[in-house]
PDB file of C-alpha atoms in Angstrom:
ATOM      1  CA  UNK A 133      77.435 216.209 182.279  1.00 68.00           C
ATOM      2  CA  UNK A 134      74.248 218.046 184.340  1.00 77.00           C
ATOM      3  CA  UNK A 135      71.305 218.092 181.860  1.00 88.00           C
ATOM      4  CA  UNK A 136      70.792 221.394 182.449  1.00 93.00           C
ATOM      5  CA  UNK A 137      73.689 223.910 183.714  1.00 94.00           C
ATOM      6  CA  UNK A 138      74.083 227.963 184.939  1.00 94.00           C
ATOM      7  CA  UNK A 139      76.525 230.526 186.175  1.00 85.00           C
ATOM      8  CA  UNK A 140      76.015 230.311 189.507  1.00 78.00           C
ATOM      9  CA  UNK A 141      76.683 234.373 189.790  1.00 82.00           C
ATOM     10  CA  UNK A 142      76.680 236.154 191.935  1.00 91.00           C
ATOM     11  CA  UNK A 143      75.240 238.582 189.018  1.00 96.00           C
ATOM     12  CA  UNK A 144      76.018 242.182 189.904  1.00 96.00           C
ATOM     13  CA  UNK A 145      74.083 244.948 187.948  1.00 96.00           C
ATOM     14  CA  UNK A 146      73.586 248.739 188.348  1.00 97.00           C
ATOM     15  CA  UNK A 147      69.768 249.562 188.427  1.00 97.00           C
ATOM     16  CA  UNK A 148      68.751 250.279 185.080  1.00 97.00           C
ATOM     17  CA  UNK A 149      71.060 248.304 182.920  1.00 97.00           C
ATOM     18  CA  UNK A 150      70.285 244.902 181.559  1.00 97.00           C
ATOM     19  CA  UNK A 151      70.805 241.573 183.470  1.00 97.00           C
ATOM     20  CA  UNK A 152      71.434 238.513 181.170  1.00 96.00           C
ATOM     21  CA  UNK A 153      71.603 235.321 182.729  1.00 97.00           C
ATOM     22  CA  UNK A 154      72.796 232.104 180.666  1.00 96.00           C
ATOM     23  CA  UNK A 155      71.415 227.998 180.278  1.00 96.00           C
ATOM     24  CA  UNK A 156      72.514 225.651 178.121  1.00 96.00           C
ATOM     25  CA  UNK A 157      71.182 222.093 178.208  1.00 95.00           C
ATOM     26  CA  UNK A 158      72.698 219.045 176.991  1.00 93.00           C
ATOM     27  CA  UNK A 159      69.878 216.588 175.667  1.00 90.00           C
ATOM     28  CA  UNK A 160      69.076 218.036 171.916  1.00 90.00           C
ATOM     29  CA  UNK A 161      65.849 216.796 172.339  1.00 87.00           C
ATOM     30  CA  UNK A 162      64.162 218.929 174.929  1.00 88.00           C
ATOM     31  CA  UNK A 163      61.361 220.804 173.569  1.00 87.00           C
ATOM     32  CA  UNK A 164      60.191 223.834 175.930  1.00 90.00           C
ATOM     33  CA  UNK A 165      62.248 225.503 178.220  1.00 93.00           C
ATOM     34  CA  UNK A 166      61.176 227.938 181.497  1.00 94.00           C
ATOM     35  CA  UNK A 167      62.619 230.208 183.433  1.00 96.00           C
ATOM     36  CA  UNK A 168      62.038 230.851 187.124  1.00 96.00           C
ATOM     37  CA  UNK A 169      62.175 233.260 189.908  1.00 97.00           C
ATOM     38  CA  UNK A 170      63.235 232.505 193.373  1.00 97.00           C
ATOM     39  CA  UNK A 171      62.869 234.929 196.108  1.00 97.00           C
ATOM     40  CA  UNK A 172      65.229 234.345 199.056  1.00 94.00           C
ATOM     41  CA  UNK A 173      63.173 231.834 201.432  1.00 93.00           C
ATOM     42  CA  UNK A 174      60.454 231.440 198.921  1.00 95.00           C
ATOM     43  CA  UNK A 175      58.655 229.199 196.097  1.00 96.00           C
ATOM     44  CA  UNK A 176      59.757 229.204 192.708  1.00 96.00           C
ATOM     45  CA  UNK A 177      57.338 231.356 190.430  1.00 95.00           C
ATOM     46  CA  UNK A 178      57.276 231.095 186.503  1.00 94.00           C
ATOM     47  CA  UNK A 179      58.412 234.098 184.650  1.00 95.00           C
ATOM     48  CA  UNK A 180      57.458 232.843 181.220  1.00 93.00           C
ATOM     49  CA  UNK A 181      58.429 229.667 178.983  1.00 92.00           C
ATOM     50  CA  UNK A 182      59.806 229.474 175.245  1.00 94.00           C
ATOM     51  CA  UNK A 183      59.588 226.512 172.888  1.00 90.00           C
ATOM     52  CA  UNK A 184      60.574 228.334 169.494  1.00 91.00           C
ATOM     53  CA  UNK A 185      64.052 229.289 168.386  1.00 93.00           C
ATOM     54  CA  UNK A 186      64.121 233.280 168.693  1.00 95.00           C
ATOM     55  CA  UNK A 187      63.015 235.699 170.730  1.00 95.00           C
ATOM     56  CA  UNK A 188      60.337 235.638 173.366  1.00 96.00           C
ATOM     57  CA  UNK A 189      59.521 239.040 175.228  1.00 96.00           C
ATOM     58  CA  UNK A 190      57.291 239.906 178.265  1.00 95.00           C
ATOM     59  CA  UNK A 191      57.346 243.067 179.780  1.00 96.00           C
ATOM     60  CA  UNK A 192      61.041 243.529 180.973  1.00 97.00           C
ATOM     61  CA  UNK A 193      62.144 240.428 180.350  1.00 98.00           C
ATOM     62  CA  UNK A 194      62.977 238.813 176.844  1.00 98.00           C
ATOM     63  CA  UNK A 195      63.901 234.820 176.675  1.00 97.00           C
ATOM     64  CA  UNK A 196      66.087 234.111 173.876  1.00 97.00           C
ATOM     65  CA  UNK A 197      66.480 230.139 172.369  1.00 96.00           C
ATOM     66  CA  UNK A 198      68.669 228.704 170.340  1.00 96.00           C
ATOM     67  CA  UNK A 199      68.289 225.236 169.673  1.00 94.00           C
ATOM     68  CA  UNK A 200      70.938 224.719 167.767  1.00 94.00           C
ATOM     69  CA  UNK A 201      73.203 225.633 170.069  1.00 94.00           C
ATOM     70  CA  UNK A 202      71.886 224.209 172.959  1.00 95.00           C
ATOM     71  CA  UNK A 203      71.524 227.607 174.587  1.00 94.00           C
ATOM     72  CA  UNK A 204      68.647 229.756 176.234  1.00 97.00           C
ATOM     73  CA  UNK A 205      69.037 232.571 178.025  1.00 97.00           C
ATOM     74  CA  UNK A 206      67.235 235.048 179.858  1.00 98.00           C
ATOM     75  CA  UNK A 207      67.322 239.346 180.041  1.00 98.00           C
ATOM     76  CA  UNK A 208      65.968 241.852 182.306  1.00 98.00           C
ATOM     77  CA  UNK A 209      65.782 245.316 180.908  1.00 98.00           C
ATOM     78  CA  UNK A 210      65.786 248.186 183.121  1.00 98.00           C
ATOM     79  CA  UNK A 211      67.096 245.797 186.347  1.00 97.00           C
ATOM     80  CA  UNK A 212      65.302 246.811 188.914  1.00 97.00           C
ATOM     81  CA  UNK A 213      66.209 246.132 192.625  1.00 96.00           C
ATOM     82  CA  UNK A 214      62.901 244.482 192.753  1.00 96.00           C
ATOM     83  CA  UNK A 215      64.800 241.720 190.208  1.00 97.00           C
ATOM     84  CA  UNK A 216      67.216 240.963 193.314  1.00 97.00           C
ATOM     85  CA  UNK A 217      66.503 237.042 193.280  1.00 97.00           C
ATOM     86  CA  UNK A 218      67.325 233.533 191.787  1.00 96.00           C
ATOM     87  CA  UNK A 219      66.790 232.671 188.406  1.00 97.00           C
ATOM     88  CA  UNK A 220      66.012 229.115 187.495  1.00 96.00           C
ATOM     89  CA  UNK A 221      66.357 227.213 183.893  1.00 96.00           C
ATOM     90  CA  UNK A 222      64.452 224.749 183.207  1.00 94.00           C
ATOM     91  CA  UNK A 223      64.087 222.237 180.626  1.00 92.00           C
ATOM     92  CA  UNK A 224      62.226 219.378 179.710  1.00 86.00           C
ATOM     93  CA  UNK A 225      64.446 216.844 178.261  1.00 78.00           C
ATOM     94  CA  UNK A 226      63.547 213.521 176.240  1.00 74.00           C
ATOM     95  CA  UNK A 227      65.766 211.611 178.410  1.00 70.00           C
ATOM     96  CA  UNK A 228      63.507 212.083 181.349  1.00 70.00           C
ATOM     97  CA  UNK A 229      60.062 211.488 179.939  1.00 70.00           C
ATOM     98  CA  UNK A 230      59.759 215.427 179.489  1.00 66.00           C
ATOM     99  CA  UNK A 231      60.285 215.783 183.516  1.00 82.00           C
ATOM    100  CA  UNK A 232      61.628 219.025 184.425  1.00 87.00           C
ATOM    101  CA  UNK A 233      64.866 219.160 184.987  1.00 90.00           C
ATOM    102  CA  UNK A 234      66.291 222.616 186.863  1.00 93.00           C
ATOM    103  CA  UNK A 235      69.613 224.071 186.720  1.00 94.00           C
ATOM    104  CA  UNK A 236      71.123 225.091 189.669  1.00 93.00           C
ATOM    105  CA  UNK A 237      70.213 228.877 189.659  1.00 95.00           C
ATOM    106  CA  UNK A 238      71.706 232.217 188.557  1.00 95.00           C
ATOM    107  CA  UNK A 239      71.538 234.709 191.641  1.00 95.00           C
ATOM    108  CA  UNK A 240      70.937 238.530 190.458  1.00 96.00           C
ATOM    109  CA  UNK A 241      71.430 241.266 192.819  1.00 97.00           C
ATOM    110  CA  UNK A 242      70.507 244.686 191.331  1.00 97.00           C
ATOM    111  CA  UNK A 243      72.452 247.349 193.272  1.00 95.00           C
ATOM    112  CA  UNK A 244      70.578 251.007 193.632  1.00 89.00           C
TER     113      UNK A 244
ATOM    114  CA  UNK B 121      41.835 229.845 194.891  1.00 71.00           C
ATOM    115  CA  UNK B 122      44.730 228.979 197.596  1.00 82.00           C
ATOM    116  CA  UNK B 123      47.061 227.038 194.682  1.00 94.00           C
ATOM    117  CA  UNK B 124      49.265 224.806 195.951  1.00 97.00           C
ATOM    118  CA  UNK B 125      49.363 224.630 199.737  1.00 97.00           C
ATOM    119  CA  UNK B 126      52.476 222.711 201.797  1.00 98.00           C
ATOM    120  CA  UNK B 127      52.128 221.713 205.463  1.00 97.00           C
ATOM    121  CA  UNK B 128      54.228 222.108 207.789  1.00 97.00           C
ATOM    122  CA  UNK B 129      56.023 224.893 207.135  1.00 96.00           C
ATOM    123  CA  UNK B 130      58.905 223.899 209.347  1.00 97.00           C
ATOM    124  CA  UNK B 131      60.124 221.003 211.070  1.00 96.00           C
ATOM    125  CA  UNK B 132      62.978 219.807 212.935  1.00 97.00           C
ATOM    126  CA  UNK B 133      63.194 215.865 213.513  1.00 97.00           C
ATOM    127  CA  UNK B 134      66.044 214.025 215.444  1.00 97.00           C
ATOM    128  CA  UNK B 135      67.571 211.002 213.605  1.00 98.00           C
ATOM    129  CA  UNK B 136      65.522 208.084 212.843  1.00 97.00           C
ATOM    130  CA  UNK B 137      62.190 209.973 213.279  1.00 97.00           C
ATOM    131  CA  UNK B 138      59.260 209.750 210.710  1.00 96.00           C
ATOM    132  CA  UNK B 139      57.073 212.690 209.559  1.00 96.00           C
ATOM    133  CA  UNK B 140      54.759 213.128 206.792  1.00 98.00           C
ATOM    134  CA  UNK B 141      54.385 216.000 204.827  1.00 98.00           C
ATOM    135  CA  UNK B 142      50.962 217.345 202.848  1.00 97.00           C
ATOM    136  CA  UNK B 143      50.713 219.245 200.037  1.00 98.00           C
ATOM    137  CA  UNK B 144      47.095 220.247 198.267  1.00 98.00           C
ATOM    138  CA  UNK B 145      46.291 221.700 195.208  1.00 97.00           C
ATOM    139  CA  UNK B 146      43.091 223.353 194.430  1.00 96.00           C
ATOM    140  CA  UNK B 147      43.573 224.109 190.691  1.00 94.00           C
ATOM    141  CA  UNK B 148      42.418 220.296 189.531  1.00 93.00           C
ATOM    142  CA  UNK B 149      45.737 219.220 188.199  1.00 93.00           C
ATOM    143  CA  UNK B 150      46.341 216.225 187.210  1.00 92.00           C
ATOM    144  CA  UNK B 151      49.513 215.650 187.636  1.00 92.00           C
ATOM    145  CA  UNK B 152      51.681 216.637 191.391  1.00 94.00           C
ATOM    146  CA  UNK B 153      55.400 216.710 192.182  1.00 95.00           C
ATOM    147  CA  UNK B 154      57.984 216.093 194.782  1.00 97.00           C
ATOM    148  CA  UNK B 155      61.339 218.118 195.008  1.00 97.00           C
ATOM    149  CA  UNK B 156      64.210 218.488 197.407  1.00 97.00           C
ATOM    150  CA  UNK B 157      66.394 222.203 196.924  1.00 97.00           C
ATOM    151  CA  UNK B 158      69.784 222.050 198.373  1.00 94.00           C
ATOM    152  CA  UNK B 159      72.188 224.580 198.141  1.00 85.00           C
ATOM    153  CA  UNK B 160      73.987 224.983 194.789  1.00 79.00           C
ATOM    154  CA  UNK B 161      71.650 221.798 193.724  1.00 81.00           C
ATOM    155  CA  UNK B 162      69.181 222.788 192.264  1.00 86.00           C
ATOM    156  CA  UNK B 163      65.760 221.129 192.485  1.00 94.00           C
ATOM    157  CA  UNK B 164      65.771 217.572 192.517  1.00 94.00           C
ATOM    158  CA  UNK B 165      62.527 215.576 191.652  1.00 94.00           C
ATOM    159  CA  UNK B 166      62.186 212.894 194.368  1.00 96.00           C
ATOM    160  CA  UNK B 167      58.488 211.560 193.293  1.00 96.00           C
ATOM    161  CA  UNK B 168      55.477 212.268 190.776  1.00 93.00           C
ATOM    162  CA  UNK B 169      52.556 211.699 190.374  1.00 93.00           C
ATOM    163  CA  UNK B 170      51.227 211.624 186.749  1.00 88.00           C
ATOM    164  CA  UNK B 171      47.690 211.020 187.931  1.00 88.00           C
ATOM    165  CA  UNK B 172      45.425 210.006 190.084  1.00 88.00           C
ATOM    166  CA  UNK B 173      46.475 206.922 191.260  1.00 88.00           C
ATOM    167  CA  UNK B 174      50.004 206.783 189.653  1.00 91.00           C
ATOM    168  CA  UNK B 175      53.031 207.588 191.388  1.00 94.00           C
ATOM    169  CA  UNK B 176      56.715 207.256 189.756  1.00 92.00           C
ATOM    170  CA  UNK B 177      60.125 207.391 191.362  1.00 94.00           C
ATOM    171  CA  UNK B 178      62.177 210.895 190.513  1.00 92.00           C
ATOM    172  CA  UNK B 179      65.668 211.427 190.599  1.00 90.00           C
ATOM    173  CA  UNK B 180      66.689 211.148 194.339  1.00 95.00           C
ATOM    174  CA  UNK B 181      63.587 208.488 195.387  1.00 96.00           C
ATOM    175  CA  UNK B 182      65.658 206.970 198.425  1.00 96.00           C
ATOM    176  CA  UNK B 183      64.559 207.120 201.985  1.00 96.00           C
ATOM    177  CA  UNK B 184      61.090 208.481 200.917  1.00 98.00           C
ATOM    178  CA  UNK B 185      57.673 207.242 199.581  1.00 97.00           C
ATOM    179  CA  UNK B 186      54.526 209.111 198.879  1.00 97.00           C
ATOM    180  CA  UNK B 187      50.477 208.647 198.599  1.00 97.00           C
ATOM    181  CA  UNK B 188      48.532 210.062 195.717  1.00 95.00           C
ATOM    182  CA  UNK B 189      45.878 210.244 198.382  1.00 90.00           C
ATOM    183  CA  UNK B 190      43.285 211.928 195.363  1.00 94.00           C
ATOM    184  CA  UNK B 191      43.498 214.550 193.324  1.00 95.00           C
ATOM    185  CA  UNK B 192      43.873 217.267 195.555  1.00 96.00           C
ATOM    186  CA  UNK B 193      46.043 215.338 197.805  1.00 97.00           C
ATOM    187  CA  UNK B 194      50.187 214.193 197.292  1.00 97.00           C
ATOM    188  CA  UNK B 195      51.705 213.668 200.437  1.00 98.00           C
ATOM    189  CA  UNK B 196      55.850 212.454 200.884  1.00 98.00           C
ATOM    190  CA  UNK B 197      57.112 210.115 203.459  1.00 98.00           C
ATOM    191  CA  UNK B 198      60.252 209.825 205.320  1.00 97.00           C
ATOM    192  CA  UNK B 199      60.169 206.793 207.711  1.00 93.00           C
ATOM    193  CA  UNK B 200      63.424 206.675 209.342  1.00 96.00           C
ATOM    194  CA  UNK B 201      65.168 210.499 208.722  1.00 96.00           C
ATOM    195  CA  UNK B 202      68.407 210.963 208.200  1.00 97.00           C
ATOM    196  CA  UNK B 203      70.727 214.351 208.490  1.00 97.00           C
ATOM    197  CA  UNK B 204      71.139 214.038 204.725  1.00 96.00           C
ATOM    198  CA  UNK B 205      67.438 214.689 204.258  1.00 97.00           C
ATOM    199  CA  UNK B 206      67.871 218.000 205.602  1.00 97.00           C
ATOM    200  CA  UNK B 207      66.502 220.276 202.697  1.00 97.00           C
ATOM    201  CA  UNK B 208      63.701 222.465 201.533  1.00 97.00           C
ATOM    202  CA  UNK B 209      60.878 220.487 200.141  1.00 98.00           C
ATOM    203  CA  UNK B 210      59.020 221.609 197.507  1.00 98.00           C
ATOM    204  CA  UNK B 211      55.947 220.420 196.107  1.00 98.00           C
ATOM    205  CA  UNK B 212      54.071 221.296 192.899  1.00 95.00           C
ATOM    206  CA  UNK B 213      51.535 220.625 190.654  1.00 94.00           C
ATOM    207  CA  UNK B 214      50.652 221.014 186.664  1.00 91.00           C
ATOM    208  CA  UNK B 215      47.915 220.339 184.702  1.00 88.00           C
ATOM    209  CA  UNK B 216      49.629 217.301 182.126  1.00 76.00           C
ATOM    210  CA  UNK B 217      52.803 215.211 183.340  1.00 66.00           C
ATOM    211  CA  UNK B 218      55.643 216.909 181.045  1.00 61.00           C
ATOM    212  CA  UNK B 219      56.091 217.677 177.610  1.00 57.00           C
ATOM    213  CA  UNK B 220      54.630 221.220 175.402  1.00 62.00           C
ATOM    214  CA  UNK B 221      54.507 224.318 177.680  1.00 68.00           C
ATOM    215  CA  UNK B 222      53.133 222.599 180.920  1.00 78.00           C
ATOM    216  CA  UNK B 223      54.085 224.962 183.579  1.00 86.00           C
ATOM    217  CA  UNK B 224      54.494 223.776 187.540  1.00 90.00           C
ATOM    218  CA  UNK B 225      53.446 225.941 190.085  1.00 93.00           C
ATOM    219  CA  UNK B 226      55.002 225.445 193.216  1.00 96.00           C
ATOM    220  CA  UNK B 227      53.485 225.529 196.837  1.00 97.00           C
ATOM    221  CA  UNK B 228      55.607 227.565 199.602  1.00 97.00           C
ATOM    222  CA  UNK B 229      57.915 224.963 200.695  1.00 97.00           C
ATOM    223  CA  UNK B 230      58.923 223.205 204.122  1.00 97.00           C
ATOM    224  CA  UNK B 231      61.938 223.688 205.756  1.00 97.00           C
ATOM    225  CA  UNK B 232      62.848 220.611 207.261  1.00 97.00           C
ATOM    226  CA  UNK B 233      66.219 219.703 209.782  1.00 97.00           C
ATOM    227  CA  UNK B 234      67.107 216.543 211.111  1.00 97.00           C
ATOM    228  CA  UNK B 235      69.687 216.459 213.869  1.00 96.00           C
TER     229      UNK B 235
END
């Protein structure tokens, strides 16, 4: 089982309307979890982190955890085609000495 | 403030070639980071470095070694390249090895292709 897993996507949305993009993680333990944005051909950047069951918002974008479940996901309000990228999950699990480890990426394409 | 800097930024080797690659940070963070992005993989940690003078194998350590060359400095090695090591190569620092919120920023990658 990958430590940390995503829908792949494509993810399809109509400008405007909400993306949500899923993670769930398999080692209980893992305390703080990130999410990422990829730009075709470029670096990862951090879009913001959450370490507390509920809701985390920033701007656009609201990161939801549920530890309970295993589960974190990720939303972008009003999509914009600006949002057209990669999304990352990452988590830092007790099983690797609270290393990173990064799902394989949800991709997002916001059509105009 | 140039964050995390990679060099080169691409590179084509033929089988059995060696090549170093440098990554600096200028945001005095202790700890630095190797990873390897393949297609529908993910990134992979190859090799960290907690601190100065500490470096630790990652998830995919084989065919590669790296230099904690100071602070600043964390540079990977492939001695003998193979096809297989065709990847992006990422490299990133934070300011504490894992756990709380420490958050990795990532330099701008090298695309590298062995034939």
């Amino acid at each position: 089982q990958k430590e940390v897993e995503q829908n792949s996507g494509p993810l399809s949305v109509p400008e405007g309307a909400i993306a949500s993009l899923n993670c769930t993680y398999s080692d209980r333990g893992s305390q703080s979890f990130f999410w990422y944005r990829q730009y075709s051909g470029k670096s990862p950047e951090l879009i913001m982190f959450i370490y507390s069951n509920g809701d985390k918002e920033d701007g656009r974008f609201t990161a939801q955890l549920n530890k309970a479940s295993q589960y974190v996901s990720l939303l972008i309000r009003d999509s914009q085609p600006s949002d057209s990228a990669t999304y990352l999950c990452a988590v830092n699990p007790v099983s690797n000495d609270y290393k990173l480890s990064f799902g394989a990426g949800t991709t997002v394409t916001v059509r105009a | 403030n140039a964050g995390v800097t990679q060099t080169p930024k691409f590179q084509v080797l033929k089988t059995g070639q060696s090549m170093t690659l440098q990554c600096a940070q200028d945001m005095n963070h202790n700890s630095m980071y190797w990873y390897r992005q393949d297609p529908g993989m993910g990134l992979r940690l190859i090799y960290y470095s907690a601190s100065e003078g500490t470096t630790d194998k990652g998830e995919v350590p084989n065919g590669y070694n790296v230099s904690r060359l100071n602070k600043r400095e964390f540079s990977l090695r492939l001695e003998s390249a193979a096809p297989s090591q065709t990847s992006v190569y990422f490299c990133a620092s934070s300011r504490l090895a894992g756990g709380g919120t420490d958050t990795q920023y990532f330099g701008p990658g090298t695309r590298l292709t062995v034939l």
